Coordinates of C-alpha atoms and ligand atoms in Angstrom, one line a residue:
M22 CA 0.0 0.2 0.0
C23 CA 0.9 3.5 -0.1
G24 CA 4.7 4.4 0.7
I25 CA 5.6 7.4 2.5
V26 CA 9.3 9.1 2.7
G27 CA 10.5 12.3 3.9
Y28 CA 13.7 14.0 4.6
T29 CA 15.0 16.9 6.5
G30 CA 19.0 17.9 6.8
P31 CA 22.1 18.9 4.8
R32 CA 21.6 16.5 2.2
Q33 CA 19.8 17.0 -1.3
A34 CA 16.5 15.7 -0.2
Y35 CA 15.6 14.4 -3.8
P36 CA 17.9 11.6 -4.0
V37 CA 17.1 10.2 -0.8
I38 CA 13.3 10.6 -1.6
L39 CA 13.8 8.6 -4.9
K40 CA 15.9 5.9 -3.6
G41 CA 13.4 5.5 -0.7
L42 CA 10.5 5.3 -2.8
K43 CA 12.2 2.6 -5.0
R44 CA 12.8 0.6 -1.7
L45 CA 9.2 1.0 -0.7
E46 CA 7.9 -0.4 -4.2
Y47 CA 7.3 -3.8 -2.7
R48 CA 4.4 -2.6 -1.1
G49 CA 2.7 -2.0 -4.2
Y50 CA 1.5 1.1 -5.8
D51 CA 0.2 2.9 -8.8
S52 CA 1.5 6.5 -9.0
S53 CA 4.3 8.3 -7.1
G54 CA 5.1 11.8 -6.6
V55 CA 7.7 14.4 -4.5
A56 CA 7.4 17.7 -3.0
L57 CA 10.7 19.9 -2.6
L58 CA 11.0 23.1 -0.6
N59 CA 13.6 25.2 -2.2
G60 CA 12.6 29.0 -2.2
G61 CA 9.0 27.7 -2.8
L62 CA 6.9 24.4 -3.0
H63 CA 7.3 22.4 -6.1
V64 CA 5.4 19.2 -6.5
Y65 CA 5.8 16.7 -9.2
K66 CA 3.8 13.6 -9.6
K67 CA 3.0 10.8 -12.2
K68 CA 1.0 7.8 -12.6
G69 CA 3.1 4.5 -12.8
K70 CA 6.4 3.4 -11.6
V71 CA 8.8 5.8 -9.8
A72 CA 11.0 5.1 -12.7
D73 CA 8.3 7.0 -14.8
L74 CA 8.3 9.7 -12.3
E75 CA 12.3 10.0 -12.6
E76 CA 12.2 10.3 -15.9
T77 CA 10.0 13.3 -16.2
L78 CA 12.2 14.9 -13.6
V79 CA 15.4 14.8 -15.6
G80 CA 16.8 18.2 -16.3
K81 CA 14.6 19.7 -13.7
N82 CA 16.0 21.6 -10.8
M83 CA 15.4 19.2 -8.0
E84 CA 17.6 21.1 -5.3
G85 CA 16.2 21.2 -2.0
H86 CA 17.1 19.9 1.8
I87 CA 13.7 19.2 2.8
G88 CA 11.0 17.1 0.7
I89 CA 8.2 14.2 1.2
G90 CA 7.7 11.4 -1.5
H91 CA 4.9 9.0 -1.9
T92 CA 3.8 6.0 -3.8
R93 CA 0.3 5.4 -3.7
W94 CA -2.0 2.5 -3.9
A95 CA -5.6 4.0 -5.2
T96 CA -8.3 4.0 -2.6
H97 CA -10.4 7.2 -3.6
G98 CA -10.3 8.2 -7.2
E99 CA -8.4 6.4 -9.9
P100 CA -4.7 5.9 -10.3
N101 CA -3.9 9.1 -12.4
D102 CA -1.5 12.1 -12.1
R103 CA -4.1 14.2 -10.7
N104 CA -5.0 11.9 -7.6
A105 CA -1.3 11.0 -7.0
H106 CA 0.6 12.4 -3.8
P107 CA 1.6 15.1 -2.9
H108 CA -1.4 17.3 -2.7
L109 CA -1.1 21.2 -2.5
S110 CA -3.5 23.0 -0.3
Q111 CA -5.7 25.7 -2.2
S112 CA -3.8 28.5 -0.5
G113 CA -0.7 27.1 -2.5
R114 CA 1.1 26.8 1.0
I115 CA 0.8 23.4 2.3
A116 CA 1.9 19.8 0.8
M117 CA 0.7 16.9 2.1
I118 CA 1.3 12.9 1.4
H119 CA -1.2 10.5 3.5
N120 CA -1.2 6.6 3.9
G121 CA -4.9 5.4 4.9
I122 CA -8.4 6.2 4.4
I123 CA -10.3 9.1 6.2
E124 CA -13.5 7.8 6.6
N125 CA -15.7 11.2 7.2
Y126 CA -14.2 13.0 4.3
A127 CA -17.4 13.3 2.3
Q128 CA -18.9 15.5 5.2
I129 CA -15.6 17.7 5.5
K130 CA -15.4 17.8 1.8
Q131 CA -19.2 19.4 1.9
D132 CA -18.4 21.6 4.5
L133 CA -15.3 23.1 2.5
I134 CA -17.0 23.1 -0.9
A135 CA -19.7 25.4 1.2
K136 CA -16.7 27.8 2.1
G137 CA -15.6 28.3 -1.4
Y138 CA -13.1 25.3 -1.6
T139 CA -12.7 23.6 -4.9
F140 CA -10.6 20.3 -5.6
K141 CA -8.4 19.2 -8.4
S142 CA -8.3 15.3 -7.2
D143 CA -11.1 12.8 -6.2
T144 CA -9.0 11.8 -2.9
D145 CA -9.5 11.7 0.8
T146 CA -6.0 13.3 1.2
E147 CA -6.5 16.6 -0.5
V148 CA -9.8 17.1 1.6
L149 CA -7.6 16.4 4.8
L150 CA -5.0 18.8 3.7
N151 CA -7.6 21.7 2.9
F152 CA -9.4 21.0 6.3
I153 CA -6.3 21.4 8.1
D154 CA -5.0 24.5 6.0
D155 CA -8.7 26.0 6.8
I156 CA -8.3 25.5 10.5
R157 CA -4.7 27.3 10.2
I158 CA -6.1 30.1 8.3
K159 CA -8.8 30.6 10.4
N160 CA -7.4 30.2 13.8
E161 CA -4.3 31.9 12.7
C162 CA -2.3 29.2 14.4
P163 CA 1.2 27.1 13.8
L164 CA 0.8 24.5 11.1
E165 CA 1.3 21.9 13.9
E166 CA -1.7 23.2 16.0
A167 CA -3.9 23.0 12.9
V168 CA -2.9 19.6 12.2
R169 CA -3.7 18.6 15.6
I170 CA -7.2 20.1 15.6
A171 CA -8.2 18.4 12.4
L172 CA -6.9 14.8 13.2
R173 CA -9.0 15.2 16.5
R174 CA -12.0 15.7 14.0
V175 CA -11.2 12.8 11.5
V176 CA -12.3 9.4 11.6
G177 CA -10.3 6.7 9.8
A178 CA -6.6 5.7 9.6
Y179 CA -3.7 8.1 8.4
C180 CA 0.2 8.5 8.2
I181 CA 0.8 11.9 6.8
L182 CA 3.9 14.2 6.2
V183 CA 2.9 17.7 5.9
I184 CA 5.7 20.7 4.5
D185 CA 4.7 24.1 4.8
N186 CA 6.4 26.7 2.2
E187 CA 6.7 29.2 5.1
D188 CA 8.8 26.7 7.3
P189 CA 11.7 25.4 5.2
E190 CA 12.9 23.1 8.0
T191 CA 10.1 21.2 9.5
I192 CA 8.1 18.2 8.5
I193 CA 5.0 17.6 10.6
A194 CA 3.9 13.9 10.6
A195 CA 1.0 12.0 12.7
R196 CA 0.1 8.6 12.5
K197 CA -3.0 6.4 13.5
G198 CA -3.2 3.1 12.0
S199 CA -0.7 3.3 9.2
P200 CA 3.0 2.9 10.3
L201 CA 5.4 5.8 10.3
V202 CA 9.1 5.0 11.5
I203 CA 11.4 8.1 11.9
G204 CA 15.2 7.8 11.3
I205 CA 17.6 9.6 13.4
G206 CA 20.8 10.7 11.5
K207 CA 23.5 13.5 12.7
G208 CA 21.7 16.7 12.0
E209 CA 19.2 14.9 10.0
H210 CA 16.1 13.0 10.0
F211 CA 14.4 10.5 7.6
L212 CA 10.7 9.3 7.9
A213 CA 9.1 6.6 6.1
S214 CA 6.7 3.9 6.1
D215 CA 9.1 1.4 7.3
A216 CA 12.8 1.0 7.8
S217 CA 13.8 0.2 4.5
P218 CA 14.4 3.8 3.0
I219 CA 16.2 4.5 6.1
I220 CA 18.7 1.8 7.0
E221 CA 21.5 2.7 4.4
Y222 CA 21.6 6.2 6.7
T223 CA 21.0 5.2 10.3
K224 CA 19.9 2.3 12.6
E225 CA 18.7 4.5 14.9
V226 CA 14.6 4.7 14.8
V227 CA 11.6 5.6 16.5
Y228 CA 8.4 3.9 15.7
V229 CA 5.7 6.7 16.1
N230 CA 2.7 5.5 17.8
D231 CA -0.9 6.0 17.0
Y232 CA -2.2 9.5 17.9
E233 CA 1.2 11.1 17.9
I234 CA 2.4 13.9 16.2
A235 CA 5.8 14.5 15.4
I236 CA 7.6 18.0 14.4
V237 CA 10.8 17.2 12.7
R238 CA 13.4 19.6 12.2
P239 CA 17.3 18.5 11.2
D240 CA 18.3 18.9 14.6
E241 CA 15.4 18.4 16.4
L242 CA 12.5 15.7 16.8
I243 CA 9.3 16.6 19.4
L244 CA 6.7 14.1 19.9
K245 CA 3.3 15.2 21.0
N246 CA 0.0 13.4 21.7
L247 CA -3.3 14.6 20.2
G248 CA -3.6 16.2 23.7
N249 CA -0.7 18.6 22.9
E250 CA 1.6 17.1 25.5
K251 CA 5.1 16.0 24.9
Q252 CA 6.0 12.5 24.7
T253 CA 9.6 10.9 25.1
P254 CA 10.9 9.4 22.0
F255 CA 11.6 5.8 22.4
I256 CA 14.8 5.3 20.4
T257 CA 15.4 1.5 19.0
K258 CA 18.3 0.1 17.0
L259 CA 17.4 -1.6 13.8
D260 CA 18.5 -5.1 13.3
M261 CA 18.8 -5.7 9.8
D262 CA 21.5 -4.7 7.3
L263 CA 21.4 -3.3 3.7
T264 CA 21.5 -7.0 2.3
A265 CA 18.3 -7.8 3.5
I266 CA 16.4 -5.7 1.5
E267 CA 18.5 -6.2 -1.8
K268 CA 18.2 -8.8 -4.3
G269 CA 21.5 -10.0 -3.9
G270 CA 22.0 -11.6 -7.1
Y271 CA 18.6 -13.2 -7.9
D272 CA 16.3 -12.3 -10.4
H273 CA 13.5 -11.3 -8.1
F274 CA 12.7 -10.8 -4.4
M275 CA 10.5 -13.7 -4.4
L276 CA 13.0 -16.3 -5.4
K277 CA 15.5 -15.1 -3.0
E278 CA 13.0 -15.2 -0.1
I279 CA 12.2 -18.8 -1.0
F280 CA 15.9 -19.6 -1.0
E281 CA 16.2 -18.0 2.1
Q282 CA 14.2 -20.4 4.1
P283 CA 16.6 -22.8 5.3
H284 CA 18.4 -20.0 6.8
T285 CA 15.2 -17.9 7.8
I286 CA 13.8 -21.3 9.5
Y287 CA 17.3 -21.7 11.2
D288 CA 17.3 -18.5 12.4
C289 CA 13.6 -18.4 13.8
L290 CA 14.7 -21.9 15.8
R291 CA 17.9 -20.5 16.9
G292 CA 18.2 -19.4 20.5
R293 CA 14.7 -21.3 21.2
L294 CA 14.7 -24.9 20.2
D295 CA 17.7 -26.8 21.8
A296 CA 16.4 -30.5 20.2
E297 CA 19.4 -32.5 21.8
N298 CA 18.0 -31.7 25.3
G299 CA 14.6 -31.2 24.6
N300 CA 14.3 -27.4 25.7
I301 CA 12.2 -24.9 23.9
T302 CA 12.6 -21.4 25.2
M303 CA 9.7 -18.9 24.1
S304 CA 9.8 -16.1 26.7
G305 CA 6.6 -14.3 25.7
I306 CA 4.6 -17.5 25.0
Q307 CA 5.8 -18.6 28.8
K308 CA 4.6 -15.7 30.2
Y309 CA 1.0 -16.4 29.4
A310 CA 1.7 -20.3 29.5
E311 CA -0.9 -20.8 32.4
Q312 CA -3.8 -18.8 30.6
I313 CA -3.1 -20.3 27.5
I314 CA -3.2 -23.6 28.9
N315 CA -6.0 -23.2 30.8
A316 CA -8.3 -21.1 28.1
N317 CA -11.4 -22.5 26.9
R318 CA -10.5 -21.6 23.3
I319 CA -8.0 -19.9 21.2
I320 CA -9.0 -18.0 18.3
I321 CA -6.4 -17.3 15.8
I322 CA -7.0 -13.9 13.8
A323 CA -4.8 -13.2 10.4
C324 CA -5.3 -12.6 6.7
G325 CA -4.2 -14.2 3.5
T326 CA -0.9 -16.4 4.0
S327 CA -0.8 -15.6 7.5
W328 CA -4.4 -17.1 7.9
H329 CA -3.3 -20.5 6.3
A330 CA -0.4 -20.6 8.8
G331 CA -3.0 -20.1 11.7
L332 CA -5.2 -22.8 9.8
V333 CA -2.3 -25.3 10.1
A334 CA -1.6 -24.0 13.7
E335 CA -4.9 -25.2 14.4
Y336 CA -4.4 -28.6 13.6
V337 CA -1.1 -28.6 15.2
I338 CA -2.5 -27.0 18.7
E339 CA -5.7 -29.2 18.8
E340 CA -3.6 -32.2 18.5
L341 CA -0.6 -31.4 20.9
C342 CA -2.5 -29.4 23.3
R343 CA -6.0 -30.4 23.0
I344 CA -7.1 -26.7 23.2
P345 CA -10.1 -25.8 20.7
V346 CA -9.0 -23.6 18.4
E347 CA -10.8 -21.3 16.1
V348 CA -9.1 -19.4 13.1
E349 CA -10.8 -16.2 11.7
Y350 CA -10.3 -14.1 8.8
A351 CA -9.4 -10.6 10.8
S352 CA -11.7 -8.7 8.6
E353 CA -14.7 -10.6 9.4
F354 CA -14.1 -11.3 13.2
R355 CA -14.0 -7.5 13.6
Y356 CA -17.3 -6.7 12.2
R357 CA -19.4 -9.4 13.7
N358 CA -19.4 -8.8 17.2
P359 CA -17.7 -12.0 18.1
I360 CA -18.3 -13.5 21.3
I361 CA -15.0 -13.0 23.7
H362 CA -14.6 -13.8 27.2
K363 CA -12.0 -12.0 29.6
G364 CA -9.1 -14.5 29.5
D365 CA -9.5 -16.0 26.1
V366 CA -6.4 -16.2 24.1
I367 CA -6.0 -14.3 20.7
I368 CA -3.4 -15.3 18.5
A369 CA -2.6 -12.5 15.8
I370 CA -0.5 -13.7 13.0
S371 CA 1.1 -11.3 10.4
Q372 CA 4.0 -10.5 8.5
S373 CA 4.0 -7.1 8.4
G374 CA 2.4 -6.4 11.6
E375 CA 0.7 -3.6 9.7
T376 CA -2.7 -5.2 8.5
A377 CA -5.2 -2.9 9.3
D378 CA -8.0 -5.6 9.6
T379 CA -5.8 -7.5 11.9
L380 CA -4.8 -4.4 13.9
V381 CA -8.5 -3.2 14.4
A382 CA -9.3 -6.9 15.4
I383 CA -6.8 -7.1 18.2
E384 CA -8.0 -3.6 19.6
K385 CA -11.6 -5.1 19.6
A386 CA -10.5 -8.4 21.3
K387 CA -8.3 -6.4 23.9
E388 CA -11.3 -4.2 24.6
Q389 CA -13.2 -7.2 25.8
G390 CA -10.4 -8.7 28.2
A391 CA -8.5 -11.1 25.6
I392 CA -4.8 -11.8 25.9
I393 CA -3.3 -11.2 22.6
L394 CA -0.2 -13.1 21.6
G395 CA 1.2 -11.6 18.4
I396 CA 3.2 -13.8 15.8
V397 CA 4.9 -11.2 13.8
N398 CA 7.7 -10.9 11.5
A399 CA 8.2 -7.0 11.4
V400 CA 9.9 -6.0 14.4
G401 CA 8.5 -2.9 16.2
S402 CA 5.5 -3.1 14.1
S403 CA 2.2 -1.9 15.3
I404 CA 0.7 -5.4 15.6
A405 CA 3.7 -6.2 17.5
R406 CA 3.3 -3.2 19.9
A407 CA -0.4 -3.9 20.2
S408 CA 0.1 -7.4 21.7
H409 CA 0.5 -8.5 24.9
A410 CA 3.4 -10.8 24.1
G411 CA 4.3 -13.1 21.4
A412 CA 6.8 -14.2 19.3
Y413 CA 9.0 -12.6 16.6
T414 CA 9.5 -15.1 13.3
H415 CA 13.1 -13.5 12.9
A416 CA 12.7 -14.3 9.0
G417 CA 13.9 -10.9 7.9
P418 CA 12.4 -8.2 5.7
E419 CA 10.1 -9.8 3.2
I420 CA 10.2 -7.7 0.2
G421 CA 8.1 -9.8 -2.5
V422 CA 4.7 -9.3 -2.4
A423 CA 4.0 -13.1 -2.4
S424 CA 4.5 -14.1 1.2
T425 CA 7.0 -17.3 1.5
K426 CA 9.6 -17.5 4.0
A427 CA 7.7 -15.5 6.4
F428 CA 5.2 -18.6 6.0
T429 CA 7.4 -21.3 6.7
A430 CA 8.7 -19.0 9.9
Q431 CA 5.3 -18.7 11.4
L432 CA 4.7 -22.7 11.0
A433 CA 8.1 -22.9 13.1
V434 CA 7.1 -20.5 16.0
L435 CA 3.6 -21.8 16.1
T436 CA 4.8 -25.3 16.2
M437 CA 7.5 -24.4 18.9
A438 CA 4.5 -22.9 20.8
A439 CA 2.4 -25.8 20.7
L440 CA 5.2 -28.1 21.5
T441 CA 6.2 -26.3 24.9
L442 CA 2.4 -25.7 25.9
G443 CA 1.1 -29.3 25.2
L444 CA 4.3 -30.7 27.2
Q445 CA 3.4 -28.1 29.9
K446 CA -0.1 -29.1 29.9
G447 CA 0.7 -33.0 29.7
T448 CA -1.3 -33.6 26.7
L449 CA 1.8 -34.3 24.7
E450 CA 4.1 -37.0 25.7
R451 CA 7.6 -36.2 26.4
D452 CA 8.9 -39.1 23.8
K453 CA 6.6 -37.3 21.2
Y454 CA 7.8 -34.1 22.1
L455 CA 11.4 -35.2 21.9
L456 CA 10.9 -36.6 18.6
L457 CA 8.9 -33.7 17.2
C458 CA 11.8 -31.3 18.3
K459 CA 14.1 -33.3 16.4
E460 CA 11.8 -33.3 13.5
L461 CA 11.8 -29.6 13.8
A462 CA 15.1 -28.9 14.0
A463 CA 15.7 -31.1 10.7
I464 CA 13.7 -28.8 8.5
P465 CA 15.9 -26.3 7.3
E466 CA 18.4 -28.9 6.0
K467 CA 15.0 -30.9 4.2
V468 CA 14.1 -27.4 2.7
D469 CA 17.6 -27.3 1.4
V470 CA 17.1 -30.4 -0.2
I471 CA 13.8 -29.6 -1.8
L472 CA 15.4 -26.4 -3.4
K473 CA 17.5 -28.2 -5.3
L474 CA 14.6 -29.1 -7.5
D475 CA 14.1 -25.9 -8.5
S476 CA 14.9 -26.5 -12.3
Q477 CA 12.8 -29.8 -12.2
I478 CA 9.7 -27.5 -11.0
K479 CA 10.6 -24.8 -13.4
A480 CA 10.0 -27.3 -16.0
L481 CA 6.8 -28.5 -14.7
A482 CA 5.7 -24.4 -14.8
E483 CA 6.7 -24.3 -18.4
K484 CA 4.4 -27.4 -19.1
Y485 CA 1.4 -26.2 -17.2
K486 CA 1.9 -22.4 -17.8
D487 CA -1.3 -21.9 -20.2
A488 CA -3.7 -23.5 -17.9
A489 CA -6.8 -21.5 -17.5
D490 CA -7.5 -23.1 -13.7
A491 CA -5.8 -25.2 -11.3
L492 CA -7.2 -27.0 -8.5
F493 CA -5.0 -27.6 -5.3
L494 CA -6.2 -30.3 -2.9
G495 CA -4.7 -31.9 0.4
R496 CA -6.0 -33.2 3.8
G497 CA -5.2 -32.5 7.1
Y498 CA -2.2 -30.2 7.7
N499 CA -1.8 -30.4 4.2
F500 CA -5.0 -28.9 3.5
P501 CA -3.9 -25.2 4.2
V502 CA -0.8 -26.2 2.4
A503 CA -3.0 -26.6 -0.6
L504 CA -4.8 -23.2 0.0
E505 CA -1.8 -21.6 0.2
G506 CA -0.2 -23.2 -3.2
A507 CA -3.7 -22.1 -4.8
L508 CA -3.2 -18.5 -3.2
K509 CA 0.5 -18.1 -4.3
L510 CA -0.4 -19.2 -8.1
K511 CA -3.2 -16.9 -8.5
E512 CA -1.5 -14.0 -7.1
I513 CA 1.6 -14.3 -9.2
S514 CA 0.3 -16.1 -12.2
Y515 CA -3.1 -14.9 -12.5
I516 CA -4.3 -18.2 -13.2
H517 CA -7.5 -18.9 -11.4
A518 CA -6.8 -21.2 -8.3
E519 CA -8.8 -22.9 -5.7
G520 CA -7.7 -25.1 -2.8
Y521 CA -9.8 -27.5 -1.4
P522 CA -9.7 -30.2 1.2
A523 CA -9.0 -33.3 -1.0
A524 CA -12.4 -34.9 0.1
E525 CA -14.6 -32.0 -0.3
M526 CA -13.7 -31.9 -4.2
K527 CA -16.4 -34.4 -4.6
H528 CA -19.1 -32.1 -3.3
G529 CA -18.6 -29.8 -6.3
P530 CA -15.1 -28.8 -7.6
I531 CA -15.0 -32.1 -9.3
A532 CA -17.4 -30.9 -11.9
L533 CA -14.2 -28.6 -13.0
V534 CA -12.2 -31.6 -14.0
T535 CA -11.4 -31.8 -17.7
E536 CA -8.1 -33.4 -19.2
Q537 CA -7.3 -29.5 -19.3
L538 CA -7.4 -29.0 -15.6
P539 CA -4.1 -29.6 -13.5
V540 CA -4.6 -30.7 -10.2
V541 CA -2.1 -30.4 -7.6
F542 CA -1.9 -32.6 -4.8
V543 CA -0.1 -32.1 -1.5
A544 CA -0.1 -35.9 -0.9
T545 CA 3.1 -36.7 1.3
K546 CA 2.9 -39.5 3.5
D547 CA 1.1 -39.0 6.6
S548 CA -2.3 -40.4 8.4
Y549 CA -4.3 -39.2 5.8
H550 CA -2.4 -40.6 2.7
E551 CA -4.6 -43.3 1.4
K552 CA -7.3 -41.3 1.6
V553 CA -5.7 -38.6 -0.7
V554 CA -4.6 -41.4 -3.1
S555 CA -8.3 -42.4 -3.5
N556 CA -9.2 -39.0 -4.3
M557 CA -6.5 -39.0 -6.7
Q558 CA -7.8 -41.8 -8.4
E559 CA -11.3 -40.0 -8.8
I560 CA -9.4 -37.1 -10.6
K561 CA -7.6 -39.5 -12.9
A562 CA -10.8 -41.4 -13.5
R563 CA -12.3 -38.2 -14.7
K564 CA -8.8 -37.8 -16.9
G565 CA -7.7 -34.6 -15.0
K566 CA -3.6 -33.9 -14.9
V567 CA -2.5 -34.8 -11.7
I568 CA 0.8 -33.3 -10.1
A569 CA 1.7 -34.7 -6.7
V570 CA 4.0 -33.4 -4.2
I571 CA 5.0 -36.8 -2.5
T572 CA 7.5 -38.2 -0.2
E573 CA 10.4 -40.1 -0.9
G574 CA 10.1 -44.0 -0.8
D575 CA 6.4 -43.6 -2.2
T576 CA 5.9 -46.2 -4.7
V577 CA 1.9 -46.2 -5.1
T578 CA 1.4 -42.5 -6.2
P579 CA 3.7 -42.3 -9.0
T580 CA 1.9 -45.0 -10.8
L581 CA -1.1 -42.3 -10.8
A582 CA 0.3 -39.0 -11.1
D583 CA 1.3 -37.3 -14.2
D584 CA 4.0 -35.3 -12.6
I585 CA 5.6 -36.0 -9.3
I586 CA 7.9 -33.6 -6.8
V587 CA 9.5 -35.9 -4.6
I588 CA 10.2 -34.2 -1.1
P589 CA 12.2 -35.7 2.0
P590 CA 10.2 -37.6 4.6
A591 CA 9.1 -35.5 7.9
H592 CA 6.3 -36.1 10.6
E593 CA 2.9 -34.8 9.7
V594 CA 3.2 -31.9 12.3
V595 CA 5.9 -30.5 10.6
A596 CA 5.6 -31.3 7.2
P597 CA 3.7 -28.2 6.0
M598 CA 6.9 -26.5 6.1
L599 CA 8.4 -28.6 3.5
S600 CA 5.2 -29.5 1.2
V601 CA 5.0 -25.9 0.7
V602 CA 8.1 -24.9 -0.9
P603 CA 7.4 -26.5 -4.0
L604 CA 4.4 -25.0 -4.5
Q605 CA 6.0 -21.6 -3.9
L606 CA 8.5 -22.3 -6.8
L607 CA 5.9 -23.4 -8.9
A608 CA 3.9 -20.0 -8.5
Y609 CA 7.2 -18.4 -8.5
H610 CA 8.1 -19.9 -12.3
V611 CA 4.6 -20.0 -13.8
G612 CA 4.4 -16.4 -13.0
V613 CA 7.6 -15.9 -14.6
A614 CA 7.3 -18.2 -17.6
K615 CA 4.2 -15.7 -18.0
G616 CA 6.3 -12.8 -18.1
Y617 CA 4.8 -11.2 -15.0
D618 CA 6.5 -9.1 -12.6
V619 CA 6.4 -11.7 -9.7
D620 CA 7.5 -9.0 -7.2
K621 CA 4.9 -6.7 -7.8
P622 CA 1.8 -8.6 -9.0
R623 CA -1.1 -6.1 -10.2
N624 CA -3.3 -4.6 -7.8
L625 CA -1.5 -6.3 -4.8
A626 CA 0.0 -4.6 -1.9
K627 CA 2.5 -5.9 0.2
S628 CA 1.2 -4.5 3.5
V629 CA -2.4 -3.9 3.4
T630 CA -2.9 -0.8 5.8
V631 CA -6.6 0.0 4.7
E632 CA -9.7 -2.1 5.8
Ligands
LIG6 O1 1.6 -9.0 6.8 P1 0.1 -9.9 6.9 O2 0.9 -11.3 7.3 O3 -0.8 -9.4 7.9 O4 -0.3 -9.7 5.6 C1 -1.5 -10.6 5.3 C2 -1.9 -10.9 3.9 O5 -2.1 -9.5 3.4 C3 -0.6 -11.5 3.1 O6 -0.4 -12.6 3.7 C4 -0.9 -11.4 1.6 O7 -2.0 -12.4 1.3 C5 0.0 -12.2 0.6 N1 0.1 -11.4 -0.5 C6 0.0 -13.3 0.6 O8 1.2 -14.0 -0.4

């Protein structure tokens, strides 16, 4: 979703902003723009890629030591130059960029129109901007004051950066529900939606909280709440380096991230899992272990791929801990007046830690007394901070829009949590616990083996790339993997794909089966295997094309399948961390074979910060 960059300090602002916008491209966007203060406010914007904007600016005087830049993911008004940010207030004095949605913009717009304002764009942003400027003019107050008054009246989510033609050093920033990070340099400040545009300049950052306003000058950072009380900025050190956000020789971030999984899963287990001695250390989970063990139920809330990780966790937690688990789409949970009892345990799963639906669902559950555990990848993100406790997945920055390494790291964390809780609760016997600890510790090496199948999977992608539809089937622990395989394929290759429990296929989807339909079976050796093989027979009987992910040593399935992908054996509880990897590669190669930009699939945003 929208990306925000700002700079104030001794450097030329434009190169910092341009590079920052390029680093934020992964978030998904459809237009971009920049505003610089240099003897006047200069605003440039363009539909399309940041490179298109850059091209139009070649040869222009782009000097200035303060500026703001934006990548826009359209919400109000189609993607075009006019609707792109920054917007300029009617008075011409203030420029603003915005990430989020102002829900009561229509009413504010009406009031402003009645006062004689006209609007150049269809955006809620231009409305908020003129609302702020109108307050500034009417009250004859500083911009900071006008921003505060305006934000107390708006409903919705925002991260805004505002610059004033009459104040050549200051950026006013504010957030509610949309992320904002401020990098602290020596006599300079960097502002961005996440740390990626900042990391090469400084590792010291402040994560701005909801309802806070930052007044940012080269030598000064003042934080206030909307009640005008000063807040102490909490400075944290970024634990990542530049290589983590660069492609490192791979053609795409998605491929790099798929190939990073042996390391990311290892990093996630490191320092927590001691398989030899049968110890798992998860301090965040431990803090609430009693409450979790005694909970009547656990509710998992998440979206997209993280929701699929939640579905796997449902199987794992119910099996090992015997606690009922419900897995909810955050967007449904938040709006349906959910029944939550004090002490209910909510597990929120999110790669970005900024997904608006998940964040609001957390707030709602918190208000009703639930304990919130966050399983989050992005350190310092809003969901991590909104949770009572939890565990980071330590997968490193995920740039490709399709989530890959975050998924396997989520599974690793959730499995460790279930193992330790099951043992403490007494629902998991020590011998099985020890076996599963070892199985988990062996996952990184086995993923490495699967990655060696890359060229075989690439050839399969070539063979099936022209399919119009695809079906993904699995049972038990592999059912969510089938869903994830289908999601990966559809978002990257735009092939219509559906995931189903293999048995459910008979209740409808089987009508789709023809000689042209590829059906991907996640058919590794587990307690459901024979049943899955029967489902495969049913597809073959109708001449569907079967691609099967199977376990080494399986001699039956190859006689049925048209194509097989053979992966190392693993206990069914940990198997999804393996069986998903070939499906990630398959989606990636189909997308590339079809000539699509797999890192930035159409219409998608990496971090969905609007509802
Ligand atoms: O950052 P989150 O894990 O909260 O994001 C949730 C979904 O938006 C995300 O998983 C999305 O479905 C991905 N595009 C999947 O590849």
